[in-house]
Amino acid sequence: MFRSYFIIAWRNLIKSKGYSLINIGGLAIGMAVAILIGLWIYDELSYNKYHKNYDSIAQVMQKQSFNGEQSTQISLPRPLEFELRNKYGNNFKHIVMSFWEGDHILSVGDIKISSTGRFMQAGAPEMLSLKMIKGTWAGLKDPSSIMLSASVAKALFGDKDPMDKMMRINNRMDVKVTGVYEDLPYNTEFKNVKFLSSWDLWMANNDWMKNARDKWGNNSFLIYVQIQPNTTFESVSEKIKMSKQQNVDAEDKKFNYEIFLNPMSRWHLYSEWKNGVNVGGRIQFVWMFGLIGLFVLLLACINFMNLSTARSEKRAREVGVRKAIGSMRYQLISQFLSESFLVVVLAFVLAVIIVATSLSWFNELSDKRITMPLANPYFWLISLVFIIITSLLSGSYPALYLSSFNPVKVLKGTFRVGRFASLPRQILVVLQFTVSIALICGTIIVYRQIQHAKNRPVGYDRNSLLMIQIKSPDLAVKSTIINSELKNSGVAVEVAKSGSPLTGVWSNNGGFDWPDKDPNKVGEFATIWITHDYGKTVGWQIKEGRDFSKEFATDSIGPEPDSTIAYSIILNETAIKYMGLKNPVNTIIDWDGYPLKIVGVVKDIVMESPFQPVRQTIYLVNYSAADSWINIKINPNLSAGQALAKIDAIFKKLVPAVPFDYKFADTEYGLKFAAEERIGKLASVFAVLAIFISCLGLFGLASFIAEKRTKEIGIRKVLGATVYNLWKMLSVDFVVLVIISCCIAVPVAYYFLHGWLQKYEYRIEISWWIFVLAILSALLITLLTVSYQAIKAALANPVQSLRTE
Amino acid sequence: MIELQHIFKWYPAGGSRVYVLQDINLNIEAGAFVSIMGPSGSGKSTLLNIIGMLDLPSEGSYRFLEQSVYDMKEKHRVELYKKHIGFVFQSYHLIDELTVYENIETPLLYQNVKSAERKAMVSDMLDRFNIVGKKDLFPAQLSGGQQQLVGIIRALIARPKLILADEPTGNLNSAQGEEIMNLFQKLNEEDKVTIVQVTHSEKNAAYGSRIVNLLDGRIQHIPQTVHS
């Protein structure tokens, strides 16, 4: 019986190839989107699950109140560790202090590489359940030890056994390799931890950390914990809530510190906090994409239903014959369901092929490393369920509808599709076009917003600007020689050092006071430590006053205690506005008792997000604080390749122990758009797919209507209608549908896009032409799709269409 | 075999009713060959559909093989007709996507006949009607007469007791029509199959043993056997 069903289904597919292609292709694309999004969601939800103790690991965090606002942060004071260990120790299996992830130089003999890693306490490997290739989890017990990821071990030691070998970190810390672990997968918080070394070692090399031992005000450290199995995050959080507040100085009690645990399962998807409350984060994208995937699949299924039922008149006679020769209704239903099953299976095979071929592209788009889980039995089980549900979903309506035909009427030829048979199809087309138009608007606005921010004046010249981070003491010591060597060789026009990169603010300070200060304003500024030539190197624009110069003694040294001389500073425009100064130049301001004199004002430099306003910033000259980055303005007459080769040679000669590791300011700046560009690309992909699927729906409706009106078209032709008359008559209905969609889509799109843009301080206005453009393109697409069917019907020979009656 | 009593069929039209059939009383014995005649719109096809259980009357009772048709559940009714009744249509109504062989086989599928048995039955029929060579062709590849032959074989395949034919020769030329009528006569005489046909043609009606004349939904008179 089923064999016969499949035979007839197959022959039907073969007979009308165009229709089958549209039907299977449309469904396959819907499924491919659903599969891709499913894989993406699975990947997002399995973030951090690599760690066996996923369910019991948490990060200690704190909240503090200030001016009625509660802020939340992960950086904590060092004494909190002892407080937790001594008073609440029995709640924890592990308490692990960690320093921030950072870039460090690892060297073995002449081999030097730059690698990211962390300095953590000895419990880390066990807590994080690192998969050890060599050595044990106890590898960090000795302070002079390092554990390497397999890739770093390979890079440093090649095929030799790295165990118990000596090596150096940042050219100053001697350590012994005590373990090699499997590289952490890309979807964990610790993915960039390519080596782990000892917290105690790092502290021994950083006096300020030792000094922070009992400073409750120095929030510079990270604490990870694993709780005991018999307890919960909530109860432990409750216990440790006051552990900081009880210990801070009386004057700091007003900040109402609260300590709490943030479970590992929430790190990735729920990372945003507002006023002390978690407000989600990536989970919103998971929901949004999940909805889009479901929606695309649903649209594809409904299209399938519509195309099948639109052809029902062709199948009606077969149903009549089958009923007359004894088919029960359930047998017809199962026949049509097995047909849809066949189509769905074919579509699924096609979808898997589409997914397999587009996966690398999708990974690039979404910044993932998803693979097809072909060996995973759950994938196949889910796929099977998915196929069955889709076949039922897409096949049930045609099956029930077609099998309900009355055989006598069908065979007599008096069977007519009802007056309202096209209503569900019309609703569907409206729905699909609503989504398409909204997505077209979305894509245009996202792109324009990105473009808007890209065109924003950044206040300095990004071109041929190289940034090198100072990681090793050799580099810091030799920076003056490097500076002159670079300039003498002609490769650099200017060289300057700074405490922050051009694409970030690494230092903020409070305690500033100025004449006529509004008491409600906080005296907090971004403080950028620089050397004299910084302005010339980055090409900033002085608006008022002068640049720093070595000619002025007051420019040369940073603020020092008990000084009576006011040292020179330069402010950006935002700072002047913030302070409300009318004549800023030569104004004396105060920083915790040190006098500072404003000598110049520069145009705002965009160092942080190009979508947010620039912060009030103070630039100060101080050669020992400006020790994090070397900024090099390359000679514009040299190509990047030539310049890099020369700079590399100079570095090799002067600081052979330091790997030449550089960043271009313009590429670094470009990275700030990555997240927005990803949204933009995904939105445009979804828009194209939505339009495509909508066109299928439209095509189905158009062919249905054209077929239904064959007789009417024939009569009109006999009466003298031209092809143009008929085309207009058939197309105008669809234009009306699309206009209805526009009326729904435009306000919806406006609402959501307006909300999205609120995230950005530096943003475009939504202009009306965007909606006009979206509507016009939707109309154009509609007319193109419908015209095919309309003109085909209009050109048909009326004698033939009338004879079919 | 067939006992129709007081069969009425009407459609509501505005406030009144349009009668298609009025007070039809008709008995057909097993083994009969009945021709229903009458002008267009006299209700011939409706009567045939009611006999074939494809359509229900507005009023009246129907006994088929001593069983009251309208007292049974639909499922049983379908069982009854698919076992005992074969249909032949004016426009053949073969399924275009199926071959000759598969078209003939289809009723057996609906009666859950085993695969081997099905094969034997279909081959038998193909042999008997001498169209083995055409079994893999599709309906569109056959002439009208051949298509109707396949239609009749399909009606016969399940060995029905009754064949209902709605103008079986209506779309055929006279030579093809004659062949089909000869076939019906042969089936009636040799296989003892009861046949009820609707026809416009006096000539075709003459093949039968009895003629029922319909006019405006009423049976006119029932003449005695036309030829012995």
mmCIF file of N, CA, C and O in Angstrom, chain A residues 581-615:
data_model
loop_
_atom_site.group_PDB
_atom_site.id
_atom_site.type_symbol
_atom_site.label_atom_id
_atom_site.label_comp_id
_atom_site.label_asym_id
_atom_site.label_seq_id
_atom_site.Cartn_x
_atom_site.Cartn_y
_atom_site.Cartn_z
ATOM 1 N N LEU A 581 33.759 75.106 31.905
ATOM 2 C CA LEU A 581 34.725 76.197 31.918
ATOM 3 C C LEU A 581 34.548 77.098 30.709
ATOM 4 O O LEU A 581 34.432 76.626 29.573
ATOM 5 N N LYS A 582 34.539 78.382 30.931
ATOM 6 C CA LYS A 582 34.378 79.338 29.833
ATOM 7 C C LYS A 582 35.721 79.551 29.120
ATOM 8 O O LYS A 582 35.812 79.479 27.905
ATOM 9 N N ASN A 583 36.752 79.853 29.910
ATOM 10 C CA ASN A 583 38.092 80.071 29.348
ATOM 11 C C ASN A 583 39.041 79.045 29.960
ATOM 12 O O ASN A 583 39.719 79.306 30.935
ATOM 13 N N PRO A 584 39.057 77.856 29.354
ATOM 14 C CA PRO A 584 39.764 76.762 30.021
ATOM 15 C C PRO A 584 41.281 76.970 30.094
ATOM 16 O O PRO A 584 41.895 76.606 31.099
ATOM 17 N N VAL A 585 41.868 77.563 29.049
ATOM 18 C CA VAL A 585 43.328 77.623 29.033
ATOM 19 C C VAL A 585 43.835 78.464 30.207
ATOM 20 O O VAL A 585 43.299 79.532 30.491
ATOM 21 N N ASN A 586 44.860 77.895 30.855
ATOM 22 C CA ASN A 586 45.489 78.484 32.040
ATOM 23 C C ASN A 586 44.656 78.368 33.319
ATOM 24 O O ASN A 586 45.052 78.885 34.357
ATOM 25 N N THR A 587 43.531 77.688 33.248
ATOM 26 C CA THR A 587 42.776 77.450 34.475
ATOM 27 C C THR A 587 43.530 76.422 35.322
ATOM 28 O O THR A 587 44.082 75.445 34.802
ATOM 29 N N ILE A 588 43.563 76.648 36.603
ATOM 30 C CA ILE A 588 44.232 75.709 37.511
ATOM 31 C C ILE A 588 43.163 74.807 38.119
ATOM 32 O O ILE A 588 42.134 75.273 38.618
ATOM 33 N N ILE A 589 43.371 73.508 38.022
ATOM 34 C CA ILE A 589 42.462 72.586 38.690
ATOM 35 C C ILE A 589 43.231 71.770 39.722
ATOM 36 O O ILE A 589 44.464 71.779 39.746
ATOM 37 N N ASP A 590 42.492 71.061 40.548
ATOM 38 C CA ASP A 590 43.126 70.376 41.668
ATOM 39 C C ASP A 590 42.850 68.877 41.607
ATOM 40 O O ASP A 590 41.737 68.457 41.333
ATOM 41 N N TRP A 591 43.907 68.103 41.827
ATOM 42 C CA TRP A 591 43.715 66.638 41.859
ATOM 43 C C TRP A 591 44.226 66.131 43.187
ATOM 44 O O TRP A 591 45.426 65.980 43.375
ATOM 45 N N ASP A 592 43.339 65.900 44.094
ATOM 46 C CA ASP A 592 43.676 65.447 45.441
ATOM 47 C C ASP A 592 44.832 66.237 46.041
ATOM 48 O O ASP A 592 45.766 65.672 46.626
ATOM 49 N N GLY A 593 44.807 67.568 45.841
ATOM 50 C CA GLY A 593 45.829 68.412 46.433
ATOM 51 C C GLY A 593 46.972 68.758 45.508
ATOM 52 O O GLY A 593 47.803 69.602 45.830
ATOM 53 N N TYR A 594 47.068 68.106 44.322
ATOM 54 C CA TYR A 594 48.129 68.494 43.388
ATOM 55 C C TYR A 594 47.551 69.492 42.413
ATOM 56 O O TYR A 594 46.527 69.215 41.798
ATOM 57 N N PRO A 595 48.226 70.640 42.213
ATOM 58 C CA PRO A 595 47.698 71.606 41.247
ATOM 59 C C PRO A 595 48.046 71.221 39.805
ATOM 60 O O PRO A 595 49.147 70.729 39.538
ATOM 61 N N LEU A 596 47.094 71.428 38.905
ATOM 62 C CA LEU A 596 47.313 71.125 37.489
ATOM 63 C C LEU A 596 46.855 72.326 36.687
ATOM 64 O O LEU A 596 45.846 72.939 37.012
ATOM 65 N N LYS A 597 47.591 72.622 35.597
ATOM 66 C CA LYS A 597 47.210 73.766 34.790
ATOM 67 C C LYS A 597 46.825 73.313 33.383
ATOM 68 O O LYS A 597 47.550 72.549 32.747
ATOM 69 N N ILE A 598 45.661 73.770 32.937
ATOM 70 C CA ILE A 598 45.227 73.395 31.595
ATOM 71 C C ILE A 598 45.993 74.244 30.596
ATOM 72 O O ILE A 598 45.896 75.475 30.622
ATOM 73 N N VAL A 599 46.773 73.588 29.725
ATOM 74 C CA VAL A 599 47.518 74.362 28.736
ATOM 75 C C VAL A 599 46.892 74.242 27.344
ATOM 76 O O VAL A 599 47.163 75.033 26.463
ATOM 77 N N GLY A 600 46.045 73.228 27.153
ATOM 78 C CA GLY A 600 45.456 73.084 25.820
ATOM 79 C C GLY A 600 44.177 72.266 25.858
ATOM 80 O O GLY A 600 43.880 71.571 26.837
ATOM 81 N N VAL A 601 43.411 72.400 24.778
ATOM 82 C CA VAL A 601 42.181 71.619 24.633
ATOM 83 C C VAL A 601 42.258 70.923 23.278
ATOM 84 O O VAL A 601 42.559 71.557 22.262
ATOM 85 N N VAL A 602 42.007 69.600 23.255
ATOM 86 C CA VAL A 602 42.010 68.872 21.967
ATOM 87 C C VAL A 602 40.598 68.456 21.605
ATOM 88 O O VAL A 602 39.732 68.305 22.480
ATOM 89 N N LYS A 603 40.401 68.244 20.294
ATOM 90 C CA LYS A 603 39.135 67.676 19.847
ATOM 91 C C LYS A 603 39.010 66.266 20.417
ATOM 92 O O LYS A 603 40.018 65.573 20.606
ATOM 93 N N ASP A 604 37.781 65.850 20.664
ATOM 94 C CA ASP A 604 37.554 64.537 21.267
ATOM 95 C C ASP A 604 38.208 63.425 20.444
ATOM 96 O O ASP A 604 38.086 63.394 19.214
ATOM 97 N N ILE A 605 38.879 62.543 21.136
ATOM 98 C CA ILE A 605 39.444 61.354 20.477
ATOM 99 C C ILE A 605 38.592 60.155 20.878
ATOM 100 O O ILE A 605 38.367 59.927 22.073
ATOM 101 N N VAL A 606 38.095 59.410 19.870
ATOM 102 C CA VAL A 606 37.241 58.258 20.178
ATOM 103 C C VAL A 606 38.133 57.085 20.540
ATOM 104 O O VAL A 606 38.749 56.464 19.681
ATOM 105 N N MET A 607 38.262 56.809 21.815
ATOM 106 C CA MET A 607 39.121 55.708 22.245
ATOM 107 C C MET A 607 38.292 54.475 22.571
ATOM 108 O O MET A 607 38.748 53.359 22.392
ATOM 109 N N GLU A 608 37.087 54.671 23.051
ATOM 110 C CA GLU A 608 36.258 53.527 23.431
ATOM 111 C C GLU A 608 35.229 53.254 22.343
ATOM 112 O O GLU A 608 35.566 53.282 21.164
ATOM 113 N N SER A 609 33.984 52.979 22.694
ATOM 114 C CA SER A 609 33.004 52.609 21.682
ATOM 115 C C SER A 609 32.674 53.765 20.753
ATOM 116 O O SER A 609 32.381 54.867 21.209
ATOM 117 N N PRO A 610 32.712 53.516 19.443
ATOM 118 C CA PRO A 610 32.346 54.580 18.503
ATOM 119 C C PRO A 610 30.860 54.908 18.563
ATOM 120 O O PRO A 610 30.411 55.852 17.937
ATOM 121 N N PHE A 611 30.086 54.113 19.300
ATOM 122 C CA PHE A 611 28.641 54.343 19.378
ATOM 123 C C PHE A 611 28.278 55.164 20.612
ATOM 124 O O PHE A 611 27.137 55.538 20.794
ATOM 125 N N GLN A 612 29.245 55.363 21.491
ATOM 126 C CA GLN A 612 28.961 56.060 22.748
ATOM 127 C C GLN A 612 29.686 57.398 22.770
ATOM 128 O O GLN A 612 30.669 57.588 22.060
ATOM 129 N N PRO A 613 29.214 58.332 23.603
ATOM 130 C CA PRO A 613 29.910 59.608 23.681
ATOM 131 C C PRO A 613 31.305 59.431 24.264
ATOM 132 O O PRO A 613 31.553 58.496 25.024
ATOM 133 N N VAL A 614 32.194 60.336 23.890
ATOM 134 C CA VAL A 614 33.552 60.283 24.420
ATOM 135 C C VAL A 614 33.523 60.748 25.875
ATOM 136 O O VAL A 614 32.744 61.618 26.245
ATOM 137 N N ARG A 615 34.358 60.074 26.684
ATOM 138 C CA ARG A 615 34.369 60.442 28.095
ATOM 139 C C ARG A 615 35.225 61.681 28.334
ATOM 140 O O ARG A 615 36.128 61.961 27.549
#
